[in-house]
PDB file of C-alpha atoms in Angstrom:
ATOM      1  CA  UNK A   1      83.827 -76.106 129.134  1.00  0.00           C
ATOM      2  CA  UNK A   2      87.103 -76.932 127.147  1.00  0.00           C
ATOM      3  CA  UNK A   3      85.999 -80.370 126.273  1.00  0.00           C
ATOM      4  CA  UNK A   4      85.294 -81.003 122.473  1.00  0.00           C
ATOM      5  CA  UNK A   5      81.831 -81.878 121.613  1.00  0.00           C
ATOM      6  CA  UNK A   6      82.550 -84.701 119.620  1.00  0.00           C
ATOM      7  CA  UNK A   7      86.342 -86.155 120.302  1.00  0.00           C
ATOM      8  CA  UNK A   8      88.034 -88.284 117.439  1.00  0.00           C
ATOM      9  CA  UNK A   9      87.278 -91.557 119.770  1.00  0.00           C
ATOM     10  CA  UNK A  10      83.509 -90.651 119.750  1.00  0.00           C
ATOM     11  CA  UNK A  11      81.596 -93.105 117.512  1.00  0.00           C
ATOM     12  CA  UNK A  12      79.425 -91.918 114.664  1.00  0.00           C
ATOM     13  CA  UNK A  13      76.397 -93.147 116.408  1.00  0.00           C
ATOM     14  CA  UNK A  14      76.932 -91.090 119.517  1.00  0.00           C
ATOM     15  CA  UNK A  15      77.639 -88.124 117.109  1.00  0.00           C
ATOM     16  CA  UNK A  16      74.590 -88.630 115.272  1.00  0.00           C
ATOM     17  CA  UNK A  17      72.814 -88.621 118.574  1.00  0.00           C
ATOM     18  CA  UNK A  18      74.150 -85.384 119.727  1.00  0.00           C
ATOM     19  CA  UNK A  19      72.921 -83.878 115.988  1.00  0.00           C
ATOM     20  CA  UNK A  20      69.534 -85.374 116.616  1.00  0.00           C
ATOM     21  CA  UNK A  21      69.240 -83.474 120.017  1.00  0.00           C
ATOM     22  CA  UNK A  22      70.523 -80.438 118.868  1.00  0.00           C
ATOM     23  CA  UNK A  23      68.222 -80.571 115.722  1.00  0.00           C
ATOM     24  CA  UNK A  24      65.423 -81.119 117.974  1.00  0.00           C
ATOM     25  CA  UNK A  25      66.135 -78.041 120.088  1.00  0.00           C
ATOM     26  CA  UNK A  26      66.285 -75.897 116.976  1.00  0.00           C
ATOM     27  CA  UNK A  27      63.108 -77.424 115.597  1.00  0.00           C
ATOM     28  CA  UNK A  28      60.889 -77.269 118.761  1.00  0.00           C
ATOM     29  CA  UNK A  29      62.048 -74.149 120.536  1.00  0.00           C
ATOM     30  CA  UNK A  30      60.501 -70.933 120.155  1.00  0.00           C
ATOM     31  CA  UNK A  31      63.577 -69.017 119.081  1.00  0.00           C
ATOM     32  CA  UNK A  32      62.114 -65.771 120.066  1.00  0.00           C
ATOM     33  CA  UNK A  33      62.505 -67.168 123.798  1.00  0.00           C
ATOM     34  CA  UNK A  34      65.804 -69.351 123.061  1.00  0.00           C
ATOM     35  CA  UNK A  35      68.896 -67.169 123.713  1.00  0.00           C
ATOM     36  CA  UNK A  36      71.105 -66.344 120.637  1.00  0.00           C
ATOM     37  CA  UNK A  37      74.111 -67.980 122.186  1.00  0.00           C
ATOM     38  CA  UNK A  38      71.908 -71.276 122.419  1.00  0.00           C
ATOM     39  CA  UNK A  39      71.118 -71.013 118.946  1.00  0.00           C
ATOM     40  CA  UNK A  40      74.458 -70.412 117.883  1.00  0.00           C
ATOM     41  CA  UNK A  41      75.794 -73.364 120.034  1.00  0.00           C
ATOM     42  CA  UNK A  42      73.610 -75.688 118.600  1.00  0.00           C
ATOM     43  CA  UNK A  43      74.617 -74.811 115.095  1.00  0.00           C
ATOM     44  CA  UNK A  44      78.457 -75.002 116.245  1.00  0.00           C
ATOM     45  CA  UNK A  45      77.814 -78.523 117.678  1.00  0.00           C
ATOM     46  CA  UNK A  46      76.125 -79.794 114.508  1.00  0.00           C
ATOM     47  CA  UNK A  47      78.969 -78.083 112.583  1.00  0.00           C
ATOM     48  CA  UNK A  48      81.502 -79.983 114.500  1.00  0.00           C
ATOM     49  CA  UNK A  49      79.610 -83.395 114.146  1.00  0.00           C
ATOM     50  CA  UNK A  50      79.102 -83.017 110.498  1.00  0.00           C
ATOM     51  CA  UNK A  51      82.606 -83.155 109.548  1.00  0.00           C
ATOM     52  CA  UNK A  52      81.980 -86.867 109.347  1.00  0.00           C
ATOM     53  CA  UNK A  53      80.210 -88.410 106.562  1.00  0.00           C
ATOM     54  CA  UNK A  54      77.938 -90.740 108.306  1.00  0.00           C
ATOM     55  CA  UNK A  55      76.833 -87.833 110.603  1.00  0.00           C
ATOM     56  CA  UNK A  56      76.360 -85.529 107.627  1.00  0.00           C
ATOM     57  CA  UNK A  57      74.134 -87.932 105.990  1.00  0.00           C
ATOM     58  CA  UNK A  58      71.955 -88.588 109.193  1.00  0.00           C
ATOM     59  CA  UNK A  59      71.867 -84.797 109.491  1.00  0.00           C
ATOM     60  CA  UNK A  60      70.495 -84.254 106.008  1.00  0.00           C
ATOM     61  CA  UNK A  61      68.049 -87.082 106.663  1.00  0.00           C
ATOM     62  CA  UNK A  62      66.758 -85.271 109.786  1.00  0.00           C
ATOM     63  CA  UNK A  63      66.168 -81.720 107.942  1.00  0.00           C
ATOM     64  CA  UNK A  64      69.026 -79.700 108.713  1.00  0.00           C
ATOM     65  CA  UNK A  65      68.921 -77.572 105.879  1.00  0.00           C
ATOM     66  CA  UNK A  66      65.212 -77.046 106.391  1.00  0.00           C
ATOM     67  CA  UNK A  67      65.859 -76.036 110.025  1.00  0.00           C
ATOM     68  CA  UNK A  68      68.748 -73.747 108.761  1.00  0.00           C
ATOM     69  CA  UNK A  69      66.398 -72.053 106.156  1.00  0.00           C
ATOM     70  CA  UNK A  70      63.823 -71.607 109.011  1.00  0.00           C
ATOM     71  CA  UNK A  71      66.345 -69.962 111.293  1.00  0.00           C
ATOM     72  CA  UNK A  72      67.318 -67.630 108.657  1.00  0.00           C
ATOM     73  CA  UNK A  73      63.677 -66.670 107.886  1.00  0.00           C
ATOM     74  CA  UNK A  74      63.326 -65.959 111.357  1.00  0.00           C
ATOM     75  CA  UNK A  75      66.100 -63.366 111.691  1.00  0.00           C
ATOM     76  CA  UNK A  76      64.960 -61.323 108.281  1.00  0.00           C
ATOM     77  CA  UNK A  77      67.208 -60.851 105.379  1.00  0.00           C
ATOM     78  CA  UNK A  78      70.758 -60.199 104.325  1.00  0.00           C
ATOM     79  CA  UNK A  79      70.381 -56.660 105.261  1.00  0.00           C
ATOM     80  CA  UNK A  80      70.242 -57.854 108.975  1.00  0.00           C
ATOM     81  CA  UNK A  81      72.782 -60.655 108.640  1.00  0.00           C
ATOM     82  CA  UNK A  82      75.649 -58.962 106.630  1.00  0.00           C
ATOM     83  CA  UNK A  83      76.553 -55.889 108.494  1.00  0.00           C
ATOM     84  CA  UNK A  84      78.685 -56.452 111.432  1.00  0.00           C
ATOM     85  CA  UNK A  85      76.561 -53.619 113.098  1.00  0.00           C
ATOM     86  CA  UNK A  86      73.403 -55.630 112.287  1.00  0.00           C
ATOM     87  CA  UNK A  87      73.831 -58.124 115.180  1.00  0.00           C
ATOM     88  CA  UNK A  88      72.280 -61.304 113.533  1.00  0.00           C
ATOM     89  CA  UNK A  89      75.355 -62.461 111.739  1.00  0.00           C
ATOM     90  CA  UNK A  90      75.899 -65.121 114.091  1.00  0.00           C
ATOM     91  CA  UNK A  91      73.117 -67.199 113.610  1.00  0.00           C
ATOM     92  CA  UNK A  92      73.311 -66.819 109.842  1.00  0.00           C
ATOM     93  CA  UNK A  93      76.947 -67.868 109.865  1.00  0.00           C
ATOM     94  CA  UNK A  94      75.902 -71.067 111.922  1.00  0.00           C
ATOM     95  CA  UNK A  95      73.203 -71.834 109.268  1.00  0.00           C
ATOM     96  CA  UNK A  96      75.656 -71.331 106.354  1.00  0.00           C
ATOM     97  CA  UNK A  97      78.670 -73.020 108.042  1.00  0.00           C
ATOM     98  CA  UNK A  98      76.503 -76.348 108.657  1.00  0.00           C
ATOM     99  CA  UNK A  99      75.343 -76.381 104.998  1.00  0.00           C
ATOM    100  CA  UNK A 100      79.044 -75.961 103.759  1.00  0.00           C
ATOM    101  CA  UNK A 101      80.289 -78.523 106.093  1.00  0.00           C
ATOM    102  CA  UNK A 102      77.748 -81.017 105.345  1.00  0.00           C
ATOM    103  CA  UNK A 103      77.996 -80.716 101.558  1.00  0.00           C
ATOM    104  CA  UNK A 104      81.572 -81.314 101.751  1.00  0.00           C
ATOM    105  CA  UNK A 105      80.636 -84.841 102.861  1.00  0.00           C
ATOM    106  CA  UNK A 106      78.930 -85.262  99.558  1.00  0.00           C
ATOM    107  CA  UNK A 107      81.591 -83.680  97.491  1.00  0.00           C
ATOM    108  CA  UNK A 108      82.613 -86.548  95.082  1.00  0.00           C
ATOM    109  CA  UNK A 109      79.408 -88.399  94.580  1.00  0.00           C
ATOM    110  CA  UNK A 110      77.460 -88.579  91.444  1.00  0.00           C
ATOM    111  CA  UNK A 111      74.138 -88.518  93.370  1.00  0.00           C
ATOM    112  CA  UNK A 112      73.727 -85.036  95.430  1.00  0.00           C
ATOM    113  CA  UNK A 113      70.780 -85.277  97.847  1.00  0.00           C
ATOM    114  CA  UNK A 114      72.443 -82.546  99.704  1.00  0.00           C
ATOM    115  CA  UNK A 115      72.493 -80.214  96.732  1.00  0.00           C
ATOM    116  CA  UNK A 116      68.746 -80.842  95.850  1.00  0.00           C
ATOM    117  CA  UNK A 117      67.881 -80.230  99.544  1.00  0.00           C
ATOM    118  CA  UNK A 118      70.096 -77.222  99.564  1.00  0.00           C
ATOM    119  CA  UNK A 119      68.111 -75.866  96.798  1.00  0.00           C
ATOM    120  CA  UNK A 120      64.854 -77.090  97.717  1.00  0.00           C
ATOM    121  CA  UNK A 121      64.694 -75.616 101.131  1.00  0.00           C
ATOM    122  CA  UNK A 122      65.694 -72.010 100.012  1.00  0.00           C
ATOM    123  CA  UNK A 123      69.265 -71.969 101.380  1.00  0.00           C
ATOM    124  CA  UNK A 124      70.775 -71.667  97.882  1.00  0.00           C
ATOM    125  CA  UNK A 125      68.642 -68.427  97.366  1.00  0.00           C
ATOM    126  CA  UNK A 126      69.668 -67.377 100.930  1.00  0.00           C
ATOM    127  CA  UNK A 127      73.389 -67.479  99.960  1.00  0.00           C
ATOM    128  CA  UNK A 128      72.897 -65.800  96.435  1.00  0.00           C
ATOM    129  CA  UNK A 129      70.926 -63.135  98.083  1.00  0.00           C
ATOM    130  CA  UNK A 130      73.534 -62.547 100.689  1.00  0.00           C
ATOM    131  CA  UNK A 131      75.976 -62.076  97.812  1.00  0.00           C
ATOM    132  CA  UNK A 132      73.826 -59.620  95.833  1.00  0.00           C
ATOM    133  CA  UNK A 133      73.045 -57.643  98.958  1.00  0.00           C
ATOM    134  CA  UNK A 134      76.821 -57.557  99.585  1.00  0.00           C
ATOM    135  CA  UNK A 135      77.398 -56.113  96.120  1.00  0.00           C
ATOM    136  CA  UNK A 136      74.320 -53.683  96.288  1.00  0.00           C
ATOM    137  CA  UNK A 137      75.716 -52.143  99.614  1.00  0.00           C
ATOM    138  CA  UNK A 138      78.730 -50.592  97.674  1.00  0.00           C
ATOM    139  CA  UNK A 139      82.403 -50.018  98.488  1.00  0.00           C
ATOM    140  CA  UNK A 140      81.646 -47.750 101.447  1.00  0.00           C
ATOM    141  CA  UNK A 141      80.188 -50.408 103.397  1.00  0.00           C
ATOM    142  CA  UNK A 142      82.890 -53.037 103.110  1.00  0.00           C
ATOM    143  CA  UNK A 143      84.145 -52.048 106.541  1.00  0.00           C
ATOM    144  CA  UNK A 144      80.920 -53.081 108.249  1.00  0.00           C
ATOM    145  CA  UNK A 145      80.769 -56.277 106.415  1.00  0.00           C
ATOM    146  CA  UNK A 146      80.777 -59.880 107.830  1.00  0.00           C
ATOM    147  CA  UNK A 147      83.293 -61.192 105.912  1.00  0.00           C
ATOM    148  CA  UNK A 148      83.153 -64.585 107.271  1.00  0.00           C
ATOM    149  CA  UNK A 149      79.371 -64.878 106.523  1.00  0.00           C
ATOM    150  CA  UNK A 150      79.992 -63.667 102.980  1.00  0.00           C
ATOM    151  CA  UNK A 151      82.766 -66.600 102.690  1.00  0.00           C
ATOM    152  CA  UNK A 152      80.607 -69.373 104.079  1.00  0.00           C
ATOM    153  CA  UNK A 153      77.928 -68.329 101.708  1.00  0.00           C
ATOM    154  CA  UNK A 154      80.133 -68.421  98.976  1.00  0.00           C
ATOM    155  CA  UNK A 155      81.596 -71.809  99.921  1.00  0.00           C
ATOM    156  CA  UNK A 156      78.155 -73.277 100.555  1.00  0.00           C
ATOM    157  CA  UNK A 157      77.165 -72.481  96.848  1.00  0.00           C
ATOM    158  CA  UNK A 158      80.589 -73.824  95.491  1.00  0.00           C
ATOM    159  CA  UNK A 159      80.237 -77.193  97.420  1.00  0.00           C
ATOM    160  CA  UNK A 160      76.711 -77.579  96.290  1.00  0.00           C
ATOM    161  CA  UNK A 161      78.286 -78.517  92.931  1.00  0.00           C
ATOM    162  CA  UNK A 162      76.159 -75.901  90.992  1.00  0.00           C
ATOM    163  CA  UNK A 163      74.349 -78.937  89.252  1.00  0.00           C
ATOM    164  CA  UNK A 164      70.789 -78.333  90.181  1.00  0.00           C
ATOM    165  CA  UNK A 165      68.335 -76.544  87.802  1.00  0.00           C
ATOM    166  CA  UNK A 166      68.352 -72.904  88.137  1.00  0.00           C
ATOM    167  CA  UNK A 167      71.665 -72.765  89.859  1.00  0.00           C
ATOM    168  CA  UNK A 168      73.894 -71.420  87.014  1.00  0.00           C
ATOM    169  CA  UNK A 169      71.268 -68.753  85.859  1.00  0.00           C
ATOM    170  CA  UNK A 170      70.892 -67.559  89.426  1.00  0.00           C
ATOM    171  CA  UNK A 171      74.570 -66.798  89.753  1.00  0.00           C
ATOM    172  CA  UNK A 172      75.157 -65.289  86.258  1.00  0.00           C
ATOM    173  CA  UNK A 173      73.680 -61.767  87.393  1.00  0.00           C
ATOM    174  CA  UNK A 174      75.703 -61.794  90.571  1.00  0.00           C
TER     175      UNK A 174
END
């Protein structure tokens, strides 16, 4: 349908309800049996809802980063995500987009529970390893690189604020 998942007139409470249902689907479903389009669609719905600060906070409290990290682990490594020909980039993009969008809601705050959760669940490491894999692939592989995935990984790192232990050290070699 062409109807938006969350209209501008939708209340935060309703958007939080949608996010809660979608996270429940991703958490409870055996992703081996769930169609890839359903997983991507769930992340797209969460992405749309999390553009509101109250909804982003609720998604963080409900474990969105942990669910995204689990979804990435289920599809392998950046070697499977990054090539356009690899086939798993859609799910990885969903994971990185949700993280980057959610962290935008916390951008100007002194306390950053989002950045802490991003690092603790392994999403920061996943973003860094994606960038390192891109670098290691070499120039001849650039045409087969999912540029949107690479861009969302970089955006997620940038929006994390780079202020948690080990962040800057991990990026220095990249």
